Short mmCIF file of C-alpha atoms in Angstrom, two decimals:
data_model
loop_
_atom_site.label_atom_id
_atom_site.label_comp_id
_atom_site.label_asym_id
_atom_site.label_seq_id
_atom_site.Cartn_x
_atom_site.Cartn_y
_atom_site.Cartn_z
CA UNK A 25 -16.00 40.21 -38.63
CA UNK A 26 -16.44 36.97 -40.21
CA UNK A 27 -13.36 33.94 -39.16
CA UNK A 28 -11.37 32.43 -41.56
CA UNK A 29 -12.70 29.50 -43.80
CA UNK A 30 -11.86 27.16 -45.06
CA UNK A 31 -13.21 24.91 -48.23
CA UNK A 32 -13.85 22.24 -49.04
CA UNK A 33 -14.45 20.86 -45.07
CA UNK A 34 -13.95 17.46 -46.54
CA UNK A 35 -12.16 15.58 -49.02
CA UNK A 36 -11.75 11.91 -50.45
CA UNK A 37 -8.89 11.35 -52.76
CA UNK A 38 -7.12 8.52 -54.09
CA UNK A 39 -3.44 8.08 -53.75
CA UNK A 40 -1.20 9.10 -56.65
CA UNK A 41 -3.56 12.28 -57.01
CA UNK A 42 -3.12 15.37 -56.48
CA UNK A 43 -5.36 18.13 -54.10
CA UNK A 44 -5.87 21.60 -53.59
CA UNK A 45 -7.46 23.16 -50.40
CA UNK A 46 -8.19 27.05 -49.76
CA UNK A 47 -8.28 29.10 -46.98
CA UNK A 48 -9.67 32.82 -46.57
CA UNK A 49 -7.95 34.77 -43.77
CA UNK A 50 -10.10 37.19 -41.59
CA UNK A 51 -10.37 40.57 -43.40
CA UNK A 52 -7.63 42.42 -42.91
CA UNK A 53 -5.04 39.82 -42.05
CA UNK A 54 -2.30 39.24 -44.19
CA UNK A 55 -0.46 36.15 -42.50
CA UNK A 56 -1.76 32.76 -43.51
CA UNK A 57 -0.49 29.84 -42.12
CA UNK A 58 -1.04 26.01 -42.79
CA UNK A 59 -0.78 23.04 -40.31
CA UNK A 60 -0.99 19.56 -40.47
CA UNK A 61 -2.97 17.54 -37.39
CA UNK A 62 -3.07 13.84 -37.26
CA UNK A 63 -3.33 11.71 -34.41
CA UNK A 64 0.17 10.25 -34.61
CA UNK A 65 2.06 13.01 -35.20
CA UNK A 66 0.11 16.11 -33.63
CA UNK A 67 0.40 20.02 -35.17
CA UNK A 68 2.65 20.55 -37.47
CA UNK A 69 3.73 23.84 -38.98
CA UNK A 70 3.70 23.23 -42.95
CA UNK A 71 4.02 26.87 -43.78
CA UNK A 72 3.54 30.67 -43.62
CA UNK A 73 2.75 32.97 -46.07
CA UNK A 74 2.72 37.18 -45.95
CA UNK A 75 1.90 39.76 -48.36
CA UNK A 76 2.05 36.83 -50.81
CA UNK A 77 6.03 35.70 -49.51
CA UNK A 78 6.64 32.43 -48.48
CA UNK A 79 8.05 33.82 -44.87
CA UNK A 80 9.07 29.93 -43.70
CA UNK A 81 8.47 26.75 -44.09
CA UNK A 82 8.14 23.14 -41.78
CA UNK A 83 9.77 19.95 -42.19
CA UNK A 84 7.47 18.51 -45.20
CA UNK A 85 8.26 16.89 -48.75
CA UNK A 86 8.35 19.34 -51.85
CA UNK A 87 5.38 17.95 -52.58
CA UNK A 88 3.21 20.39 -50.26
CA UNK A 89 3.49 23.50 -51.52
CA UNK A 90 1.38 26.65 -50.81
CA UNK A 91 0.67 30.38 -52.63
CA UNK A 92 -0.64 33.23 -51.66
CA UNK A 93 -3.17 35.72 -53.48
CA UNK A 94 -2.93 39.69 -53.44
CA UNK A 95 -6.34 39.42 -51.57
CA UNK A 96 -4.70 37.06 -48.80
CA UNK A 97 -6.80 34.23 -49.74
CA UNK A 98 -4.10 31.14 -49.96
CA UNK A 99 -4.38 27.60 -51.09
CA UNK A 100 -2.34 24.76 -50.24
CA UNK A 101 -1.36 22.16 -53.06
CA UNK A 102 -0.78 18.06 -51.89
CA UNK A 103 1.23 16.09 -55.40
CA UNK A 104 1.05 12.44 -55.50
CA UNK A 105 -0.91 12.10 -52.59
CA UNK A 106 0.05 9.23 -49.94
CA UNK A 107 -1.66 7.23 -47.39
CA UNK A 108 -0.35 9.14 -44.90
CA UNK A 109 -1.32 12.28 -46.00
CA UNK A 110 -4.88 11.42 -44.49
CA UNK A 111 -5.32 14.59 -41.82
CA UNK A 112 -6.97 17.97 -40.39
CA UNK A 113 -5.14 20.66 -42.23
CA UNK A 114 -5.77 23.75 -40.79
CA UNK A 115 -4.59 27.44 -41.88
CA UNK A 116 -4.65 30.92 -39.31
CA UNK A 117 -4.55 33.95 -40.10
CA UNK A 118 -2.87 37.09 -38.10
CA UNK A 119 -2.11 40.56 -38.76
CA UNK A 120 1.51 39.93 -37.54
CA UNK A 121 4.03 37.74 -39.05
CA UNK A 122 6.11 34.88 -38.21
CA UNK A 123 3.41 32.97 -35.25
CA UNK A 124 3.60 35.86 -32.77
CA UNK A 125 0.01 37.46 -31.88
CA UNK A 126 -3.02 35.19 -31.89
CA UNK A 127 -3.60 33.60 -35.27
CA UNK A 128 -6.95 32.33 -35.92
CA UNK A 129 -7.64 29.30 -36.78
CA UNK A 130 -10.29 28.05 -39.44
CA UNK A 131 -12.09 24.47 -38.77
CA UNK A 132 -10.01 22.75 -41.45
CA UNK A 133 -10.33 20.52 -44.03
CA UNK A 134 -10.39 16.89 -43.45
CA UNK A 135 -8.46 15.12 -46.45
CA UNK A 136 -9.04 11.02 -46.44
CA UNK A 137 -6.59 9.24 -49.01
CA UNK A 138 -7.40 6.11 -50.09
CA UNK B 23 -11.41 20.50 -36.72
CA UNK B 24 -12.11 17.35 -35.06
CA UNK B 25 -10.90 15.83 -31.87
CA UNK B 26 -7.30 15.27 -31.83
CA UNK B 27 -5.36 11.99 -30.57
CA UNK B 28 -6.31 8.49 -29.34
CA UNK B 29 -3.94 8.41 -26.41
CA UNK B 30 -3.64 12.20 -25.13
CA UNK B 31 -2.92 12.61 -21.23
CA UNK B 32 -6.36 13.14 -20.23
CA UNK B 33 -7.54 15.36 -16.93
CA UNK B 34 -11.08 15.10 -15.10
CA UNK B 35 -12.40 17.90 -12.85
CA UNK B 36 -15.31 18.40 -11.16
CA UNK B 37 -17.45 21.77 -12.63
CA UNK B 38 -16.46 24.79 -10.47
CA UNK B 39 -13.20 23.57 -9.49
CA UNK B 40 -9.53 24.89 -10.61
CA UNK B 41 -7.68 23.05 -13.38
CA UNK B 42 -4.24 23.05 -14.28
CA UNK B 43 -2.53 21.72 -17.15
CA UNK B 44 0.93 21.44 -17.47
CA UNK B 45 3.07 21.28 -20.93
CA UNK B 46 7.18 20.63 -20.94
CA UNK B 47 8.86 22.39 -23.82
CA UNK B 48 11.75 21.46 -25.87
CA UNK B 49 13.91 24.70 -26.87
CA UNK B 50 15.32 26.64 -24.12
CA UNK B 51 15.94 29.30 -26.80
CA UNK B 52 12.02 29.84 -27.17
CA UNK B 53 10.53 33.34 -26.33
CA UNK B 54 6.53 32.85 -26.55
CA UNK B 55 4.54 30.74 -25.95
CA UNK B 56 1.06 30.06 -26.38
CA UNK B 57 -2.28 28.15 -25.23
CA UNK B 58 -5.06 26.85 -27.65
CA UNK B 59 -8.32 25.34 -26.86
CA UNK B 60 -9.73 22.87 -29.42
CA UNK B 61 -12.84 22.11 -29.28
CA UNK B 62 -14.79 18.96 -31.34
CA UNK B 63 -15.27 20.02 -34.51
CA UNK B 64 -13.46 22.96 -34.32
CA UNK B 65 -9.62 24.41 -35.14
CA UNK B 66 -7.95 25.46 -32.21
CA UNK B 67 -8.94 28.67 -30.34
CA UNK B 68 -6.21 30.99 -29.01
CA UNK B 69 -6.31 31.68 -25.03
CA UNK B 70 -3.11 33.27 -23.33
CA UNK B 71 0.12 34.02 -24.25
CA UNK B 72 3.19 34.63 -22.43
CA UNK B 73 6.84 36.03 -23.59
CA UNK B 74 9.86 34.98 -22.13
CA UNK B 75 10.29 37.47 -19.94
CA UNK B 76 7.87 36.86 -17.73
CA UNK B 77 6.30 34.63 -15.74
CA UNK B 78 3.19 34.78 -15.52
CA UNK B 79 -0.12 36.13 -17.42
CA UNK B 80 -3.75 36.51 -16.30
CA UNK B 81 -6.41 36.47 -18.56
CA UNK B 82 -10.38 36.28 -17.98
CA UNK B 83 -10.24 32.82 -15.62
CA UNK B 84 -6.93 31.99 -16.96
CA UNK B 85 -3.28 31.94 -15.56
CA UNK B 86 -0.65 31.06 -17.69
CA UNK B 87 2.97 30.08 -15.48
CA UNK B 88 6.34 29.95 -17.06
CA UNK B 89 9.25 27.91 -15.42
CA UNK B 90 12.24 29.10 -17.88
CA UNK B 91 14.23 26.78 -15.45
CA UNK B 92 13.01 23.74 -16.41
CA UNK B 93 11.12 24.30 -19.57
CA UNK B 94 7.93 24.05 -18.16
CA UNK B 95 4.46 25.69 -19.05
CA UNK B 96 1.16 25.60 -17.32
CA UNK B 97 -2.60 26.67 -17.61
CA UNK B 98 -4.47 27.06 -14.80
CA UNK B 99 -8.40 27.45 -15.41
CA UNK B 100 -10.62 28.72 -12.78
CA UNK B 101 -13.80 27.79 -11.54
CA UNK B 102 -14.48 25.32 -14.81
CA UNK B 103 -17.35 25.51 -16.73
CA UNK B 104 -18.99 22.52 -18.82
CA UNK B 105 -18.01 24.86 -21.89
CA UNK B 106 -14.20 24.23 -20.96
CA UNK B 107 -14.37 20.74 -21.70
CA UNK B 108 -11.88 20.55 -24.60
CA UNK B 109 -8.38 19.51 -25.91
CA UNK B 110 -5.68 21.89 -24.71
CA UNK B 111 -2.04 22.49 -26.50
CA UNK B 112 0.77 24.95 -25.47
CA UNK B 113 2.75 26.20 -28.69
CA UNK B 114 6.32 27.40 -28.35
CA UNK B 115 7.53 29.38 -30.61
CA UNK B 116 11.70 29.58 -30.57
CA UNK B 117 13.87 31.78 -33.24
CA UNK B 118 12.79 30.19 -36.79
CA UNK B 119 9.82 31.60 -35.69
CA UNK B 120 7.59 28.55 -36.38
CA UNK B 121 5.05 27.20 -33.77
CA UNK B 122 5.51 24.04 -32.35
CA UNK B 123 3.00 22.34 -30.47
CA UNK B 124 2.71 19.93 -27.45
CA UNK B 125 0.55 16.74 -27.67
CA UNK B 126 -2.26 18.04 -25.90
CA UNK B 127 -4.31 16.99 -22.71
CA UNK B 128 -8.28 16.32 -23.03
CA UNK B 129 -9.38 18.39 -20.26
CA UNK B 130 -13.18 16.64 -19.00
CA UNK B 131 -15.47 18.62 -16.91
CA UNK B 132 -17.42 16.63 -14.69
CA UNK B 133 -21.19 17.73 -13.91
#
């Protein structure tokens, strides 16, 4: 069964743009959920989609913002991109909803803003 | 994913000793909790998980301990392997039902 991807691996914007990174669950799955890693601040939960729902949603600015396709496959959208937006987001998929079960997690993107 | 943190807590162990790594949580209201491995280059890797209402877990050279009393997780690793070298986090998970993860501890096997 093949693991979840993830494209692009990595990214170079400039701040004041805008990004969009996808994710492809493992077969089946129909959770998809998105985290933030940086060295200051750790994983953070940005948000979880099933069956194309928003099911919840972390402590981030409107401008991160996330869908969900019929086919599970789910993007994650970064508006007026800052500095601090530089990180390893990563999304997991799961069978189950709401972060109980093992989610598996992709390798991530690795967004630089500049 | 890529290595995570300039300052984690960081643990050395010799190859075929035990390991433990220990995690406090925040929210005496959570009921799971979870370890992840991650690896350089890699997102994290699920290893054990453990409800609320119990104690304690075994997995395949893994022990997972939960102190309810005062919020504390731990891992225990047996017999490390070169292959365990890695960053480890404990997720709690509490009634929003959103993961919230520790800081993580670089775990170093020593030849």
């Amino acid at each position: 069964k093949a693991g979840v991807t993830q494209t692009p691996r990595y990214l170079i914007k400039t701040r004041g743009q805008q990004v969009t990174l996808s994710c492809s669950p493992i077969s089946g799955h129909r959770s998809v959920s998105w985290y933030q890693q940086t060295p200051g601040q750790g994983l953070q939960f940005l948000f979880e989609y099933f069956s194309e729902t928003q099911r919840n949603k972390g402590n981030f600015p409107g401008r991160f913002s996330g869908r969900q396709f019929s086919n599970s496959r789910s993007e994650m959208n970064v508006s007026t991109l800052e500095l601090g937006d530089s990180a390893l987001y990563l999304c997991a998929s799961s069978s189950l909803a709401g972060a109980v079960g093992e989610q598996y997690f992709g390798p991530g993107t690795r967004l630089t803003v500049t | 994913g890529e290595s995570v943190g300039l300052h984690l807590p960081t643990l050395s162990v010799q190859e075929g000793d035990n390991s433990i790594i220990n995690c406090a949580y925040s929210n005496s209201a959570s009921d799971y909790f979870i370890w992840y491995k991650q690896e350089s280059g890699k997102g994290p890797q699920f290893i054990i998980d453990i409800r609320s209402n119990m104690d304690k877990r075994q997995g395949q050279r893994v022990t997972v301990l939960l102190n309810k009393t005062v919020k504390h997780l731990s891992l225990q690793i047996a017999a490390t392997q070169p292959g365990d070298s890695a960053v480890y986090f404990c997720a709690e998970k509490g009634g929003n039902e959103k993961l919230t993860f520790g800081t993580g501890t670089r775990l170093t096997i020593i030849p």
